[in-house]
Short mmCIF file of C-alpha atoms in Angstrom, two decimals:
data_model
loop_
_atom_site.label_atom_id
_atom_site.label_comp_id
_atom_site.label_asym_id
_atom_site.label_seq_id
_atom_site.Cartn_x
_atom_site.Cartn_y
_atom_site.Cartn_z
CA MET A 146 -4.02 28.56 2.63
CA ASN A 147 -6.20 31.53 3.10
CA ARG A 148 -9.87 32.33 2.74
CA LYS A 149 -8.85 35.61 1.09
CA ASP A 150 -7.43 33.61 -1.83
CA PHE A 151 -11.02 32.87 -2.91
CA PRO A 152 -12.70 36.05 -4.21
CA CYS A 153 -16.18 34.57 -4.65
CA LEU A 154 -16.44 33.96 -0.91
CA ASP A 155 -16.86 37.75 -0.51
CA VAL A 156 -20.17 38.01 -2.34
CA LYS A 157 -23.47 38.68 -0.60
CA VAL A 158 -26.62 36.63 -1.06
CA HIS A 159 -29.96 38.19 -0.05
CA ASN A 160 -27.86 40.95 1.55
CA LYS A 161 -26.17 38.43 3.84
CA PRO A 162 -22.53 37.32 3.63
CA LEU A 163 -22.32 34.14 1.59
CA VAL A 164 -21.81 30.98 3.62
CA TYR A 165 -20.71 28.51 0.98
CA PHE A 166 -21.39 24.95 2.14
CA ASP A 167 -21.86 23.43 -1.30
CA ASN A 168 -18.25 22.53 -1.91
CA ALA A 169 -19.05 18.94 -2.81
CA ALA A 170 -21.06 20.21 -5.78
CA THR A 171 -18.27 22.52 -6.85
CA ALA A 172 -15.53 24.22 -4.87
CA GLN A 173 -14.58 27.88 -5.15
CA ARG A 174 -11.48 28.78 -7.15
CA PRO A 175 -8.49 30.66 -5.75
CA GLN A 176 -7.31 33.86 -7.44
CA SER A 177 -4.22 32.01 -8.72
CA VAL A 178 -6.46 29.72 -10.82
CA ILE A 179 -8.45 32.66 -12.17
CA ASP A 180 -5.18 34.52 -12.92
CA ALA A 181 -3.69 31.52 -14.74
CA ILE A 182 -6.73 31.32 -17.03
CA ASN A 183 -6.64 35.09 -17.62
CA HIS A 184 -2.92 34.98 -18.32
CA TYR A 185 -3.39 32.32 -20.98
CA TYR A 186 -6.13 34.27 -22.79
CA ASN A 187 -4.41 37.65 -22.32
CA LYS A 188 -0.80 36.76 -23.05
CA THR A 189 -0.29 33.33 -24.58
CA ASN A 190 -3.47 32.47 -26.44
CA ALA A 191 -2.54 30.01 -29.22
CA ASN A 192 -3.21 26.40 -30.08
CA VAL A 193 -1.04 23.71 -28.49
CA HIS A 194 1.22 21.09 -30.07
CA ARG A 195 0.78 22.61 -33.50
CA GLY A 196 2.53 25.81 -34.35
CA VAL A 197 6.18 26.60 -34.82
CA HIS A 198 5.56 30.12 -33.62
CA THR A 199 6.49 31.43 -30.18
CA LEU A 200 3.01 31.81 -28.76
CA SER A 201 2.05 28.25 -29.63
CA GLY A 202 5.22 27.08 -27.93
CA ASP A 203 4.39 29.13 -24.81
CA ALA A 204 0.84 27.77 -24.70
CA THR A 205 2.13 24.22 -25.12
CA ASP A 206 4.63 24.72 -22.29
CA LEU A 207 1.89 25.91 -19.94
CA PHE A 208 -0.44 23.12 -20.99
CA GLU A 209 2.19 20.43 -20.44
CA ALA A 210 3.36 22.04 -17.19
CA ALA A 211 -0.21 21.58 -15.94
CA ARG A 212 0.03 17.87 -16.72
CA GLU A 213 3.29 17.71 -14.77
CA SER A 214 1.74 19.48 -11.77
CA MET A 215 -1.09 16.96 -11.75
CA ALA A 216 1.43 14.12 -12.00
CA THR A 217 3.20 15.44 -8.91
CA LEU A 218 -0.07 15.84 -7.03
CA LEU A 219 -1.16 12.27 -7.85
CA ASN A 220 2.33 10.80 -7.54
CA SER A 221 1.91 9.42 -11.03
CA PRO A 222 4.97 7.51 -12.30
CA SER A 223 5.00 9.87 -15.29
CA GLU A 224 2.93 12.76 -16.62
CA LYS A 225 2.33 10.57 -19.68
CA ASN A 226 -0.07 8.44 -17.62
CA LEU A 227 -2.41 11.42 -17.39
CA ILE A 228 -5.03 12.28 -20.00
CA PHE A 229 -6.94 15.55 -20.01
CA THR A 230 -10.70 14.97 -20.15
CA ARG A 231 -13.80 17.07 -19.56
CA GLY A 232 -14.01 15.68 -16.03
CA CYS A 233 -14.65 12.52 -14.06
CA THR A 234 -17.73 11.65 -16.09
CA GLU A 235 -15.80 11.63 -19.35
CA SER A 236 -12.92 9.76 -17.72
CA VAL A 237 -15.24 6.93 -16.63
CA ASN A 238 -16.94 6.81 -20.02
CA LEU A 239 -13.55 6.69 -21.72
CA VAL A 240 -12.45 3.66 -19.72
CA ALA A 241 -15.83 1.94 -20.14
CA GLN A 242 -15.85 2.40 -23.91
CA THR A 243 -12.20 1.58 -24.64
CA PHE A 244 -10.48 -0.52 -21.99
CA ALA A 245 -13.55 -2.35 -20.67
CA ARG A 246 -15.44 -2.66 -23.94
CA SER A 247 -12.48 -4.33 -25.64
CA ARG A 248 -12.33 -7.06 -23.02
CA ILE A 249 -15.98 -7.65 -22.14
CA SER A 250 -18.48 -9.94 -23.79
CA LYS A 251 -21.94 -11.32 -23.11
CA GLY A 252 -22.37 -12.83 -19.66
CA ASP A 253 -19.29 -11.13 -18.21
CA GLU A 254 -19.66 -9.18 -15.00
CA LEU A 255 -18.80 -5.69 -13.76
CA ILE A 256 -18.87 -4.57 -10.14
CA VAL A 257 -19.73 -1.13 -8.80
CA SER A 258 -20.58 -0.12 -5.24
CA GLU A 259 -23.97 0.89 -3.88
CA MET A 260 -22.73 4.40 -3.09
CA GLU A 261 -21.58 5.35 -6.59
CA HIS A 262 -22.36 8.67 -8.21
CA HIS A 263 -24.57 8.24 -11.28
CA SER A 264 -21.49 9.03 -13.37
CA ASN A 265 -19.91 5.80 -12.13
CA ILE A 266 -23.07 3.73 -12.68
CA VAL A 267 -24.60 4.80 -15.97
CA PRO A 268 -21.47 4.43 -18.17
CA TRP A 269 -21.23 0.80 -16.97
CA GLN A 270 -24.94 0.22 -17.57
CA LEU A 271 -24.51 1.52 -21.12
CA LEU A 272 -21.63 -0.90 -21.56
CA CYS A 273 -23.82 -3.74 -20.25
CA GLU A 274 -26.53 -2.82 -22.75
CA GLN A 275 -23.99 -2.84 -25.57
CA THR A 276 -22.31 -6.11 -24.63
CA GLY A 277 -24.82 -8.14 -22.63
CA ALA A 278 -22.60 -7.95 -19.55
CA ILE A 279 -24.09 -7.92 -16.04
CA LEU A 280 -23.70 -5.17 -13.44
CA LYS A 281 -23.25 -6.37 -9.85
CA VAL A 282 -23.35 -4.19 -6.74
CA LEU A 283 -21.19 -4.21 -3.63
CA PRO A 284 -23.49 -3.02 -0.81
CA PHE A 285 -22.75 -0.74 2.15
CA ASN A 286 -23.92 -1.05 5.75
CA ASP A 287 -26.25 1.39 7.53
CA ASN A 288 -23.33 3.61 8.53
CA GLY A 289 -22.49 4.01 4.87
CA GLU A 290 -19.38 1.79 4.93
CA LEU A 291 -18.77 -0.64 2.07
CA GLN A 292 -19.10 -4.29 3.08
CA ILE A 293 -15.78 -5.24 1.59
CA GLU A 294 -15.92 -8.61 3.34
CA LEU A 295 -18.48 -9.50 0.64
CA LEU A 296 -16.25 -8.48 -2.26
CA ASN A 297 -14.30 -11.69 -2.63
CA ASP A 298 -17.54 -13.68 -2.97
CA LEU A 299 -18.99 -11.15 -5.39
CA ILE A 300 -16.07 -11.63 -7.77
CA THR A 301 -16.39 -14.62 -10.09
CA ASP A 302 -14.39 -15.94 -13.02
CA LYS A 303 -16.59 -13.73 -15.18
CA THR A 304 -15.76 -10.48 -13.39
CA LYS A 305 -13.86 -8.23 -15.79
CA MET A 306 -13.86 -4.83 -14.12
CA MET A 307 -14.62 -3.03 -10.88
CA ALA A 308 -15.35 0.67 -10.38
CA VAL A 309 -15.54 2.26 -6.95
CA VAL A 310 -15.67 5.76 -5.51
CA HIS A 311 -12.77 6.91 -3.31
CA ALA A 312 -14.87 9.32 -1.24
CA SER A 313 -18.68 9.44 -1.42
CA ASN A 314 -20.16 12.79 -2.42
CA SER A 315 -23.42 12.11 -0.59
CA LEU A 316 -22.37 10.09 2.48
CA GLY A 317 -18.86 11.42 2.91
CA THR A 318 -17.42 7.91 3.37
CA ILE A 319 -13.74 7.45 2.52
CA ASN A 320 -13.50 3.93 1.13
CA PRO A 321 -10.49 1.68 1.77
CA VAL A 322 -9.67 1.59 -1.92
CA LYS A 323 -6.14 0.29 -1.46
CA GLN A 324 -7.58 -2.79 0.23
CA ILE A 325 -10.31 -3.11 -2.41
CA VAL A 326 -7.73 -2.94 -5.21
CA LYS A 327 -5.71 -5.64 -3.47
CA ILE A 328 -8.69 -7.98 -3.19
CA ALA A 329 -9.71 -7.34 -6.81
CA HIS A 330 -6.18 -7.74 -8.17
CA ALA A 331 -5.78 -11.06 -6.37
CA ARG A 332 -8.62 -12.21 -8.66
CA ASN A 333 -7.22 -10.42 -11.73
CA VAL A 334 -9.93 -7.77 -11.75
CA PRO A 335 -8.77 -4.28 -12.77
CA VAL A 336 -10.14 -1.37 -10.73
CA LEU A 337 -11.16 2.16 -11.64
CA VAL A 338 -11.31 4.58 -8.71
CA ASP A 339 -13.53 7.68 -8.96
CA GLY A 340 -11.54 10.40 -7.22
CA ALA A 341 -13.87 13.37 -7.77
CA GLN A 342 -14.60 13.92 -4.10
CA ALA A 343 -11.31 12.65 -2.68
CA MET A 344 -8.94 14.99 -4.52
CA PRO A 345 -9.89 18.21 -2.69
CA HIS A 346 -9.65 16.57 0.73
CA ILE A 347 -7.16 13.72 1.02
CA LYS A 348 -3.76 12.63 -0.20
CA VAL A 349 -4.07 10.58 -3.36
CA ASP A 350 -1.10 8.45 -4.42
CA VAL A 351 -2.01 6.38 -7.47
CA GLN A 352 1.09 4.21 -7.16
CA ASP A 353 0.39 3.41 -3.54
CA LEU A 354 -3.28 2.64 -4.30
CA ASP A 355 -2.10 0.49 -7.22
CA CYS A 356 -5.42 1.19 -9.01
CA ASP A 357 -5.59 0.68 -12.76
CA PHE A 358 -7.42 3.95 -13.39
CA TYR A 359 -8.10 7.03 -11.30
CA THR A 360 -10.47 9.80 -12.35
CA VAL A 361 -10.16 13.47 -11.43
CA SER A 362 -12.64 16.33 -11.58
CA GLY A 363 -11.06 19.79 -11.89
CA HIS A 364 -13.79 21.90 -10.38
CA LYS A 365 -14.11 19.83 -7.21
CA MET A 366 -10.43 20.49 -6.44
CA TYR A 367 -10.58 24.32 -6.78
CA GLY A 368 -9.93 24.22 -10.54
CA PRO A 369 -12.14 25.18 -13.48
CA THR A 370 -15.24 23.32 -14.66
CA GLY A 371 -15.17 21.28 -17.86
CA ILE A 372 -11.72 19.87 -17.21
CA GLY A 373 -10.52 16.76 -15.45
CA MET A 374 -8.07 13.92 -15.84
CA LEU A 375 -7.79 10.22 -16.24
CA TYR A 376 -4.81 8.42 -14.77
CA GLY A 377 -4.15 4.98 -16.21
CA LYS A 378 -1.44 2.38 -15.90
CA MET A 379 0.79 2.64 -18.95
CA GLU A 380 0.33 -0.93 -20.12
CA HIS A 381 -3.44 -0.35 -20.21
CA LEU A 382 -3.21 3.02 -21.95
CA GLN A 383 -0.96 1.58 -24.61
CA ALA A 384 -3.18 -1.44 -25.23
CA MET A 385 -6.49 0.45 -25.23
CA PRO A 386 -8.08 1.57 -28.50
CA PRO A 387 -8.60 5.34 -28.88
CA TYR A 388 -11.80 6.93 -27.56
CA HIS A 389 -12.44 9.80 -29.97
CA GLY A 390 -10.92 10.14 -33.41
CA GLY A 391 -9.63 13.44 -34.74
CA GLY A 392 -6.67 15.74 -34.81
CA GLU A 393 -3.92 15.55 -32.22
CA MET A 394 -4.49 11.84 -31.53
CA ILE A 395 -2.84 10.70 -34.77
CA SER A 396 0.72 10.48 -35.99
CA HIS A 397 -0.08 9.65 -39.61
CA VAL A 398 -3.30 9.64 -41.60
CA THR A 399 -4.05 8.21 -45.02
CA PHE A 400 -7.40 7.02 -46.30
CA GLU A 401 -6.10 3.49 -46.12
CA LYS A 402 -4.67 3.53 -42.62
CA THR A 403 -4.18 5.84 -39.67
CA VAL A 404 -1.40 5.48 -37.12
CA TYR A 405 -2.31 6.76 -33.69
CA ASN A 406 -0.21 9.12 -31.67
CA ALA A 407 1.58 7.99 -28.51
CA VAL A 408 -0.09 8.06 -25.08
CA PRO A 409 -1.45 10.43 -23.77
CA ALA A 410 -2.06 12.28 -27.09
CA LYS A 411 -3.83 9.16 -28.41
CA PHE A 412 -6.73 9.99 -26.10
CA GLU A 413 -6.80 13.75 -26.61
CA ALA A 414 -8.50 14.23 -29.97
CA GLY A 415 -9.18 17.79 -31.08
CA THR A 416 -8.05 21.11 -29.68
CA PRO A 417 -8.27 20.60 -25.93
CA ASN A 418 -9.67 22.85 -23.20
CA ILE A 419 -6.32 24.64 -22.96
CA ALA A 420 -7.37 27.34 -20.50
CA GLY A 421 -9.11 24.73 -18.37
CA ALA A 422 -6.02 22.53 -18.29
CA ILE A 423 -3.82 25.47 -17.34
CA GLY A 424 -6.33 26.41 -14.62
CA LEU A 425 -6.30 22.84 -13.35
CA GLY A 426 -2.51 22.93 -13.20
CA ALA A 427 -2.76 26.13 -11.13
CA ALA A 428 -5.21 24.38 -8.78
CA ALA A 429 -2.79 21.47 -8.38
CA ASP A 430 -0.01 23.97 -7.66
CA TYR A 431 -2.22 25.65 -5.05
CA ILE A 432 -2.80 22.33 -3.26
CA LEU A 433 0.89 21.40 -3.51
CA ARG A 434 1.92 24.81 -2.16
CA HIS A 435 -0.35 24.56 0.86
CA SER A 436 -0.09 20.77 1.27
CA ILE A 437 -3.03 18.39 1.16
CA GLU A 438 -2.18 17.30 4.72
CA HIS A 439 -2.88 20.83 5.98
CA ILE A 440 -6.05 21.04 3.94
CA HIS A 441 -7.22 17.66 5.21
CA LYS A 442 -6.56 18.67 8.80
CA ALA A 443 -8.58 21.87 8.43
CA ASP A 444 -11.44 20.03 6.68
CA THR A 445 -11.56 17.34 9.35
CA GLU A 446 -11.67 19.89 12.14
CA LEU A 447 -14.70 21.53 10.48
CA LEU A 448 -16.32 18.12 9.91
CA ASN A 449 -15.94 17.11 13.54
CA TYR A 450 -17.08 20.49 14.84
CA ALA A 451 -20.18 20.51 12.62
CA THR A 452 -21.04 16.86 13.31
CA GLU A 453 -20.95 17.45 17.05
CA LYS A 454 -23.19 20.53 16.77
CA LEU A 455 -25.62 18.94 14.34
CA LEU A 456 -26.15 15.91 16.56
CA LYS A 457 -27.56 18.30 19.16
CA VAL A 458 -30.20 19.73 16.82
CA ASP A 459 -33.66 18.35 17.60
CA GLY A 460 -35.02 16.01 14.95
CA LEU A 461 -31.82 15.99 12.91
CA ARG A 462 -30.58 12.72 11.45
CA ILE A 463 -27.18 12.42 9.83
CA ILE A 464 -27.20 10.19 6.76
CA GLY A 465 -23.79 8.59 6.43
CA THR A 466 -21.93 7.98 9.69
CA ALA A 467 -18.84 6.12 8.50
CA LYS A 468 -15.75 6.22 10.70
CA HIS A 469 -13.64 7.78 7.96
CA LYS A 470 -15.29 10.69 6.19
CA VAL A 471 -14.44 13.71 4.09
CA SER A 472 -16.11 16.94 5.17
CA VAL A 473 -19.53 16.13 3.72
CA ILE A 474 -22.62 15.85 5.93
CA SER A 475 -25.95 14.71 4.53
CA PHE A 476 -28.87 15.04 6.88
CA THR A 477 -32.62 15.23 7.24
CA LEU A 478 -34.55 17.46 9.60
CA LYS A 479 -37.85 16.22 11.02
CA ASP A 480 -40.92 17.88 9.46
CA VAL A 481 -38.83 20.09 7.16
CA HIS A 482 -38.37 18.81 3.64
CA PRO A 483 -34.80 19.31 2.38
CA HIS A 484 -35.93 21.56 -0.48
CA ASP A 485 -37.79 23.89 1.84
CA LEU A 486 -34.76 23.91 4.12
CA GLY A 487 -32.50 24.76 1.17
CA THR A 488 -34.70 27.69 0.19
CA ILE A 489 -34.92 29.01 3.75
CA LEU A 490 -31.17 28.70 4.36
CA ASP A 491 -30.52 30.46 1.05
CA HIS A 492 -32.49 33.36 2.47
CA TYR A 493 -29.90 33.51 5.26
CA GLY A 494 -27.08 33.49 2.70
CA ILE A 495 -26.24 29.82 3.25
CA ALA A 496 -25.67 27.64 0.18
CA ILE A 497 -26.30 23.93 0.71
CA ARG A 498 -27.32 21.18 -1.68
CA THR A 499 -30.62 19.35 -1.43
CA GLY A 500 -31.88 16.29 -3.27
CA HIS A 501 -30.31 12.96 -4.08
CA HIS A 502 -26.87 14.34 -4.99
CA CYS A 503 -26.72 12.19 -8.14
CA THR A 504 -26.54 9.09 -5.94
CA MET A 505 -30.15 7.89 -6.02
CA PRO A 506 -29.36 4.27 -4.99
CA ALA A 507 -27.30 5.44 -2.00
CA ILE A 508 -30.03 7.80 -0.77
CA LYS A 509 -32.71 5.13 -1.32
CA HIS A 510 -30.78 2.84 1.05
CA PHE A 511 -31.76 5.14 3.91
CA ASN A 512 -35.45 5.24 2.96
CA VAL A 513 -35.55 8.98 2.48
CA PRO A 514 -36.58 10.74 -0.73
CA ALA A 515 -33.90 13.39 -0.42
CA THR A 516 -31.39 14.86 2.00
CA ALA A 517 -29.87 18.23 2.73
CA ARG A 518 -26.09 18.29 2.42
CA ALA A 519 -23.56 20.66 3.91
CA SER A 520 -20.04 20.18 2.56
CA PHE A 521 -17.07 22.12 3.84
CA ALA A 522 -13.76 23.22 2.41
CA PHE A 523 -10.74 24.36 4.40
CA TYR A 524 -11.70 28.02 3.82
CA ASN A 525 -14.95 27.64 5.75
CA THR A 526 -14.99 28.67 9.40
CA LYS A 527 -16.42 27.51 12.70
CA ALA A 528 -18.26 30.85 12.93
CA GLU A 529 -20.02 29.94 9.68
CA ILE A 530 -20.99 26.58 11.15
CA ASP A 531 -22.38 28.31 14.27
CA TYR A 532 -24.45 30.61 12.05
CA PHE A 533 -25.63 27.60 10.02
CA ILE A 534 -26.79 25.82 13.19
CA GLU A 535 -28.65 28.95 14.37
CA SER A 536 -30.32 29.21 10.98
CA LEU A 537 -31.32 25.54 11.11
CA ASP A 538 -33.03 26.21 14.41
CA LYS A 539 -34.89 29.15 12.90
CA ALA A 540 -36.01 27.04 9.96
CA ARG A 541 -37.20 24.31 12.28
CA GLU A 542 -39.16 26.79 14.39
CA MET A 543 -40.92 28.09 11.28
CA PHE A 544 -42.31 24.64 10.65
CA LEU A 545 -43.40 23.93 14.23
CA MET B 466 -42.07 38.82 -1.08
CA ASP B 467 -39.91 37.69 1.80
CA ILE B 468 -39.40 33.95 2.07
CA LYS B 469 -40.82 33.81 5.58
CA GLN B 470 -43.91 35.70 4.48
CA LEU B 471 -44.54 33.29 1.64
CA TYR B 472 -44.23 30.28 3.90
CA LYS B 473 -46.23 31.85 6.72
CA THR B 474 -49.14 33.22 4.69
CA THR B 475 -49.80 30.24 2.48
CA ILE B 476 -47.41 27.35 2.39
CA LEU B 477 -47.15 26.25 6.01
CA GLU B 478 -50.85 26.19 6.77
CA HIS B 479 -51.57 23.91 3.80
CA ASN B 480 -48.46 21.85 4.55
CA ARG B 481 -49.67 21.17 8.09
CA ASN B 482 -53.25 20.43 7.05
CA PRO B 483 -53.19 19.42 3.44
CA ARG B 484 -56.70 19.26 1.94
CA ASN B 485 -57.64 16.15 -0.04
CA TYR B 486 -54.46 14.31 0.96
CA ALA B 487 -55.67 10.74 0.61
CA THR B 488 -55.37 7.62 -1.51
CA PRO B 489 -58.91 7.01 -2.75
CA LYS B 490 -60.09 3.53 -3.70
CA GLU B 491 -62.15 4.75 -6.61
CA TYR B 492 -61.12 7.21 -9.24
CA THR B 493 -61.39 7.55 -13.00
CA HIS B 494 -58.04 9.24 -13.67
CA LYS B 495 -54.63 8.97 -12.08
CA ALA B 496 -51.16 10.26 -12.91
CA GLU B 497 -47.80 10.58 -11.25
CA GLY B 498 -45.84 13.81 -11.19
CA LEU B 499 -42.13 13.34 -10.94
CA ASN B 500 -39.50 15.99 -10.49
CA ALA B 501 -36.37 13.97 -11.23
CA ILE B 502 -33.96 16.69 -10.19
CA CYS B 503 -35.20 17.10 -6.64
CA GLY B 504 -37.03 13.83 -6.09
CA ASP B 505 -40.52 15.26 -5.54
CA GLN B 506 -43.19 12.68 -6.32
CA VAL B 507 -46.92 13.42 -6.35
CA PHE B 508 -49.82 11.21 -7.37
CA ILE B 509 -53.06 12.87 -8.44
CA TYR B 510 -56.35 10.91 -8.36
CA ILE B 511 -59.43 12.35 -10.07
CA ASN B 512 -62.98 11.09 -10.07
CA VAL B 513 -64.87 12.47 -13.05
CA GLU B 514 -68.63 12.03 -13.49
CA ASP B 515 -70.43 13.50 -16.51
CA ASP B 516 -67.38 15.60 -17.32
CA VAL B 517 -67.38 17.15 -13.86
CA ILE B 518 -64.58 16.66 -11.33
CA LYS B 519 -66.40 15.21 -8.37
CA GLN B 520 -63.33 14.52 -6.29
CA MET B 521 -59.61 15.12 -6.53
CA ASN B 522 -57.00 13.70 -4.13
CA PHE B 523 -53.25 13.56 -3.92
CA ASP B 524 -50.55 11.68 -2.08
CA GLY B 525 -46.82 11.18 -2.39
CA GLU B 526 -43.63 12.54 -0.98
CA SER B 527 -42.69 16.13 -1.59
CA CYS B 528 -41.67 19.46 -0.13
CA ALA B 529 -43.95 21.99 1.56
CA ILE B 530 -44.35 24.13 -1.57
CA SER B 531 -45.41 21.10 -3.61
CA THR B 532 -47.74 19.87 -0.88
CA ALA B 533 -49.36 23.29 -0.48
CA SER B 534 -49.77 23.68 -4.21
CA SER B 535 -51.44 20.23 -4.45
CA SER B 536 -53.70 21.06 -1.52
CA ILE B 537 -54.80 24.37 -3.04
CA MET B 538 -55.23 22.91 -6.52
CA THR B 539 -57.35 19.94 -5.47
CA GLU B 540 -59.63 22.19 -3.45
CA PHE B 541 -59.93 24.70 -6.26
CA LEU B 542 -60.62 22.26 -9.10
CA THR B 543 -63.24 20.13 -7.34
CA GLY B 544 -66.59 20.87 -9.00
CA LYS B 545 -65.03 22.25 -12.20
CA THR B 546 -65.54 20.56 -15.55
CA VAL B 547 -62.68 18.76 -17.27
CA LEU B 548 -62.45 21.51 -19.88
CA GLN B 549 -62.41 24.21 -17.21
CA ALA B 550 -59.64 22.39 -15.34
CA GLN B 551 -57.55 22.20 -18.48
CA ALA B 552 -58.09 25.89 -19.24
CA LEU B 553 -57.12 26.75 -15.65
CA PHE B 554 -53.98 24.63 -16.05
CA ALA B 555 -53.02 26.82 -19.02
CA ASP B 556 -53.71 29.93 -16.92
CA PHE B 557 -51.63 28.62 -14.03
CA CYS B 558 -48.71 27.91 -16.39
CA GLN B 559 -48.89 31.54 -17.52
CA LEU B 560 -49.10 32.81 -13.95
CA MET B 561 -45.96 30.88 -13.01
CA ASP B 562 -44.01 31.84 -16.15
CA ARG B 563 -41.28 34.23 -15.02
CA LYS B 564 -40.99 35.73 -18.48
CA LEU B 565 -44.60 36.91 -18.47
CA ASN B 566 -44.49 38.94 -15.25
CA ILE B 567 -48.13 38.26 -14.34
CA SER B 568 -48.81 38.58 -10.61
CA SER B 569 -52.38 37.29 -10.63
CA MET B 570 -55.13 36.06 -12.93
CA PRO B 571 -58.83 36.59 -12.15
CA SER B 572 -59.68 33.01 -13.17
CA LEU B 573 -57.34 31.54 -10.57
CA ALA B 574 -58.84 33.11 -7.42
CA GLU B 575 -57.06 31.78 -4.28
CA VAL B 576 -54.57 29.86 -6.42
CA ASN B 577 -52.95 33.26 -7.08
CA ASN B 578 -51.33 32.95 -3.63
CA MET B 579 -48.83 30.57 -5.23
CA ALA B 580 -47.50 33.35 -7.48
CA GLY B 581 -45.15 34.36 -4.63
CA VAL B 582 -43.10 31.25 -5.40
CA LYS B 583 -41.98 33.00 -8.58
CA ASN B 584 -39.57 35.00 -6.43
CA PHE B 585 -37.72 31.74 -5.76
CA PRO B 586 -37.01 30.50 -9.28
CA ALA B 587 -35.41 27.26 -8.12
CA ARG B 588 -38.74 26.27 -6.56
CA ILE B 589 -41.24 27.10 -9.33
CA LYS B 590 -41.25 23.47 -10.45
CA SER B 591 -42.23 22.41 -6.94
CA ALA B 592 -45.37 24.53 -7.34
CA THR B 593 -46.23 23.43 -10.88
CA LEU B 594 -45.60 19.68 -10.52
CA CYS B 595 -49.09 18.76 -9.28
CA TRP B 596 -50.75 20.81 -12.02
CA HIS B 597 -48.77 18.96 -14.67
CA ALA B 598 -49.75 15.66 -13.07
CA MET B 599 -53.42 16.73 -12.94
CA ASN B 600 -53.38 17.62 -16.63
CA ALA B 601 -51.59 14.39 -17.50
CA ALA B 602 -54.26 12.41 -15.64
CA LEU B 603 -57.06 14.15 -17.53
CA VAL B 604 -55.48 13.49 -20.93
CA GLY B 605 -54.78 9.85 -20.03
CA LYS B 606 -51.02 9.98 -19.49
CA GLU B 607 -49.47 8.03 -16.64
CA THR B 608 -46.64 10.38 -15.74
CA ALA B 609 -45.81 14.02 -15.95
CA THR B 610 -42.57 15.85 -15.37
CA THR B 611 -41.90 19.56 -15.09
CA GLU B 612 -39.03 19.40 -17.59
#
């Protein structure tokens, strides 16, 4: 676990050393991920699951090894529970359009939380438009903690599905998803957990959570963009209709009838993002090698250090003050609009995110049009946080 | 141009004392400018009499660059005819087009100060939002985006 493993952290921005605090948007990738992608294209480039030739076999081995690494990381009962997708967004859409769509009809209800990313709202809204189902919202309190005491009353006999984020990308909140799953299951409601922001920071054990689906974004967990995973319970995956039709997902095709391939191939139509999958496997290996517990400890230390320092900055308000957080801090600074702050900090080499972070309802809750967000990864340093605080002061002075 | 220079010479002064920042009771044209990506929201109110812009105001919630641009624009366009304002909108779009490499246009006078924003490509839309809203108002559209 070393900062030197991440080559992009060495670049300069406006002639200043890069301070990369936009990890919640996308993390940096370690050299081992970059090397794994290069190795595939340089040495084993061939299609998977198709050829009898050596190279195709090698590519297939690497591709399937990546699935196994992800199964280990997630403590999945089998690698067969894991489907390669383009990312969390596609994973949610897949579940909405196959699993949920096949069991939802007019007047049925779906539950999401108030702090969801747009990617865990809009696919459900589309489903509601298609079926006449109703979307209900589990609210959070002013600290940014879900009011799970309201969940049992929110669930009715018509509730067919719940989707909730494990860790909020804008507020940082780590939700008690195990407890949520338990409450929902007691009422026979299956639960999808959006793990985009949790995977790079905390231990995820899909069997312990007992969730029905868990979605993974590759690039948030130090892997490549355009690749992610969907974990699903086997009985669901077997019962669900396919998502996309095409090659790979079939075992037999005639014009009269097509027999689908077994899970997970049933959900992987077309030539997949092979290099991306291999890169994701390398990212999983990186986390496994260095242990998520170590990573979480380092992240939390940075979170606590930064929170303490930020609270001392005049006119600064932290948006999202849950007791359990990943290393994401949204904030506003009096008299300085987040976009101006983002531009000024960029001038000092500091990359932060500004805006609504694709969680417009969550940001609206706090009555602000936008926030600035600093998000840390284990490779960030306290010295970087000190420099960030100094730069915040300079920005604030400019606006006085 | 250095970021501090840009803010100090133009942006901050207008941001502190924005001209024509008000919600007028009477106006003939109104439109909303919405930058969905960053959340900037500006409303432009125009009072046109005999084809002349008698008054132009703005309100809303946006960053300093957007506020300064609205302040400068409303000051500049007051007294111009509708046709002039639309022609100046076209000029401003050219000024702010990174591909065209134009640093100033004679027709735009003090508005040329906004050209410095071109050095910060991520913020160009903050500067152009109010102009799009102004044009939308004049042609009778309710909303404008910078997309």
